[in-house]
Amino acid sequence: MRFLHRLTEHFRASVRYKLLSMVLSPLLIVLPLLAALVLIWGNESYDRLVRYKISSDLIIAHEYFDRVVAGVGSNVENLAASNRIATAMRARIPEALRKLLIAAEDANKLDFLNILDAQGNLIAASNEQTRPAGFARWRIVQGATGGQSATAIDVFSPEQLAAISEQLRERASTPILPTTNAAPSARKDESRGMVIHCAAPIYDQEQRLLGILHGGLMLNRNLEFVDKINGIVYRDGSLPLGSQGTTTLFLDDVRIATNVRLFAGERALGTRVSQQVHDAVLGNGETWLNRAFVVNDWYVSGYKPIEDSMGQRIGMLYVGFLEAPFSAAKTIALAVIVLLFIAISVIGAVLSMKWAKAIFQPLERMNQTIVAVQGGSIAARVGKVKSRDEIGRLATHFDLLLDTLQQRNAELRRWADELDRKVADRTLELRRANQNLRDTQGQLIISEKLAAIGQLTAGVAHEINNPVAVIQGNLDVAREVLGAAASPVLQEMRLIDEQVNRIRLIVTKLLQFARPVDYAGYVEPIEIRGVLSDCLVLVRHLLREGDIEVIRIDRAARKIAINRGELQQVLINLIVNAIHAMPSQNGGGKLTLETRDVEHGAAISVKDTGRGIRPDDLPRIFTPFFTTKKRGTGLGLSISRSLVERYGGTITVASGEQGGAEFTVWLVARVAQDGNEIGMSVSSNAAVDTAHRG
Ligand code: ADP
């Protein structure tokens, strides 16, 4: 069942199988039909042919039989009409008459020859044993007494035969043998005789009836007779395939003369015909032309009834030939036909399948390729196809199509990758631009803030400067006026001096922050190392207070063009911040000052081992007024950075988790037109301006 299901599925899914069954179905339906027709027709033709043959055989046999009967008749009639017999009868010499009869019986191969008187009584006989036995009973004898000669076949009883001669009776007696297929019968033997006999009148010269000549031939055991018929019907070589021809004479249904042999090669005398033939031929008077079981085998047979002078069926004439060789030949011929048809069908089917395979192979390969391509193997192809027909060309075009598709696909992917890359580039650019914008925005805000604060601070500073000058002036005047009297308040006066100085310093810083350009100093190429040493002198007392160890690494050789005082201010600011970050209670710290040449300039780093900067504060320490100290201004780093930035440099900061901060001042050396590297030059106007203000 499952197999059938799979077969139908296969059939549904395959064009090849559909077309194949379309082509094969006529072959597989028509050919067997044709074979069956040929078989039926062949069988019928064979049967018809065999029937024709046996029918003509029977006709020939019967004609010969009739000729024998007629021969007996004419012989007897000729003798009766001969002068010799009339003369002998007139002479009435019994001995001479008997001699004549014996000679005539011999010459005509008769079994008996008698002369009867006009009433049918025996006058003379060829056999001396012959006794009067009611010959007048025979119809033909009666006819002869009336002057009419006649010949007939009649059955003689054993007594009648014995009356003619004991020898004849003995010859007729045949024991009946049990025979397969015969009609049941209790008879033990057949002792009657089948006799061809003729009765002819004998006349004298005056045409007076002298007597009747009655002669006969008994057919029982007349083997010469049946062999002769058989020889005529089945001449040597007239039967093909080694078949044998047979001839039999039946008395009733018993074989009384035959060339059919029994198993031992003995003639089958005394055997009987099959019941079927008995009923048809003897019972219904039909002529049998069919196969029949004869003694021990099947024969193609012809039977014809034999009638006596009264029109009674008394026996049969049979001819036939062995069926086995013919039926074997027929079977072989039919088998050959069937085999031929099968072979044609098989060869046709195989050829069709091969052909179909050749036709559909490209199509099936295309299908496999489609499945493979759908499965992801984009490189799958139908490949080289032998066929040059439409399907073959389609397969080739299909490959070209796939090639084009793959090419387009690759191009598309390349474009997509390029697009991705471009989008990524643009996004990065955008992000950078965004960052720049944000930075610029921040800068702008700071600048605006600073500008506002600067204006405000400048105004305030100016306003403060005057009262401070007045305080300082008046204090100096008071000191001069008091002279020695001022000694008790000298301490207070010094404090006022200090604080006034502090106010002035703060105001100066504020003004420097508000208008840095105004405070720009003179620019010259300077040696960094020297500036750093000066700074250390200025903060020496702080370092000592803080118990701080200073480590110097001086590697910078380049001179940088910058205002010395400004650089000093920047560095002192960084060093003081570092000292503040390392409180003396914690056992001081280490201050590392390192200078080095870098590409296009020099770097100065100020590194401490202090508390470090919190990550949150890191982005804000350069913002003006940001401070974490109680008395800090939050302006140191922002002023320092803007100072350095004015010369094209910058200040960066790094602070680790474990504390400690490192500030690095990056200074740029510019290349002058004469090829020497110089720092950024600041306009001399600025220096003049500062001098003027000072
Ligand atoms: P001020 O020193 O008046 O606070 P600055 O602008 O110089 O102003 O410094 C701003 C802030 O940066 C400081 O308050 C401090 O918190 C931090 N800072 C600067 N230098 C260091 C350093 N070396 N170690 C730790 N913190 C520092």
Tab-separated table of C-alpha atoms and ligand atoms in Angstrom, residues 509 573-582 591 606-614 617 620-640 653 655 660-663, ligand 1:
chain	number	residue	atom	x	y	z
A	509	LYS	CA	44.603	88.721	38.385
A	573	ASN	CA	50.298	77.884	39.379
A	574	LEU	CA	50.651	74.168	38.544
A	575	ILE	CA	53.416	73.640	41.164
A	576	VAL	CA	51.458	75.458	43.897
A	577	ASN	CA	48.343	73.349	43.059
A	578	ALA	CA	50.501	70.214	43.322
A	579	ILE	CA	51.918	71.322	46.701
A	580	HIS	CA	48.371	72.031	47.942
A	581	ALA	CA	47.312	68.538	46.845
A	582	MET	CA	50.053	66.956	49.013
A	591	LEU	CA	56.989	66.451	42.904
A	606	VAL	CA	54.160	68.562	36.679
A	607	LYS	CA	53.385	65.344	38.520
A	608	ASP	CA	52.515	64.998	42.196
A	609	THR	CA	51.721	62.175	44.598
A	610	GLY	CA	48.770	64.004	46.151
A	611	ARG	CA	45.127	63.028	46.587
A	612	GLY	CA	44.394	63.232	42.828
A	613	ILE	CA	41.269	64.556	41.138
A	614	ARG	CA	37.864	62.882	41.356
A	617	ASP	CA	35.727	66.912	38.726
A	620	ARG	CA	35.444	70.816	35.170
A	621	ILE	CA	38.816	71.830	36.639
A	622	PHE	CA	39.636	74.162	33.691
A	623	THR	CA	36.277	75.895	34.046
A	624	PRO	CA	36.681	79.454	35.503
A	625	PHE	CA	35.775	79.746	39.199
A	626	PHE	CA	35.726	75.965	39.731
A	627	THR	CA	37.529	75.239	42.965
A	628	THR	CA	37.462	72.656	45.720
A	629	LYS	CA	39.528	74.821	48.096
A	630	LYS	CA	38.198	76.996	50.874
A	631	ARG	CA	40.174	80.052	49.864
A	632	GLY	CA	40.685	79.280	46.204
A	633	THR	CA	39.595	81.507	43.310
A	634	GLY	CA	39.115	78.758	40.709
A	635	LEU	CA	40.835	81.006	38.164
A	636	GLY	CA	44.394	79.535	38.182
A	637	LEU	CA	43.927	76.653	35.748
A	638	SER	CA	41.538	78.474	33.422
A	639	ILE	CA	43.896	81.484	33.126
A	640	SER	CA	46.897	79.144	32.670
A	653	VAL	CA	45.558	66.520	32.882
A	655	SER	CA	44.680	61.468	37.322
A	660	GLY	CA	48.299	61.685	42.132
A	661	ALA	CA	47.768	64.109	39.235
A	662	GLU	CA	49.895	64.946	36.242
A	663	PHE	CA	49.473	68.225	34.350
B	1	ADP	P1	42.352	77.163	42.983
B	1	ADP	O1	43.704	76.631	43.082
B	1	ADP	O2	42.208	78.557	43.354
B	1	ADP	O3	41.283	76.264	43.505
B	1	ADP	P2	42.723	76.389	40.268
B	1	ADP	O4	42.041	76.731	38.959
B	1	ADP	O5	44.156	76.515	40.268
B	1	ADP	O6	42.011	77.186	41.403
B	1	ADP	O7	42.380	74.909	40.559
B	1	ADP	C1	41.066	74.469	40.450
B	1	ADP	C2	40.895	73.186	41.221
B	1	ADP	O8	41.600	72.127	40.588
B	1	ADP	C3	41.398	73.138	42.547
B	1	ADP	O9	40.498	73.688	43.487
B	1	ADP	C4	41.627	71.669	42.844
B	1	ADP	O10	40.464	71.071	43.289
B	1	ADP	C5	41.994	71.158	41.529
B	1	ADP	N1	43.413	70.913	41.380
B	1	ADP	C6	44.310	71.670	40.684
B	1	ADP	N2	45.553	71.112	40.739
B	1	ADP	C7	45.432	69.966	41.459
B	1	ADP	C8	46.366	68.958	41.862
B	1	ADP	N3	47.668	69.034	41.548
B	1	ADP	N4	45.912	67.960	42.627
B	1	ADP	C9	44.609	67.896	42.964
B	1	ADP	N5	43.678	68.799	42.614
B	1	ADP	C10	44.106	69.845	41.888
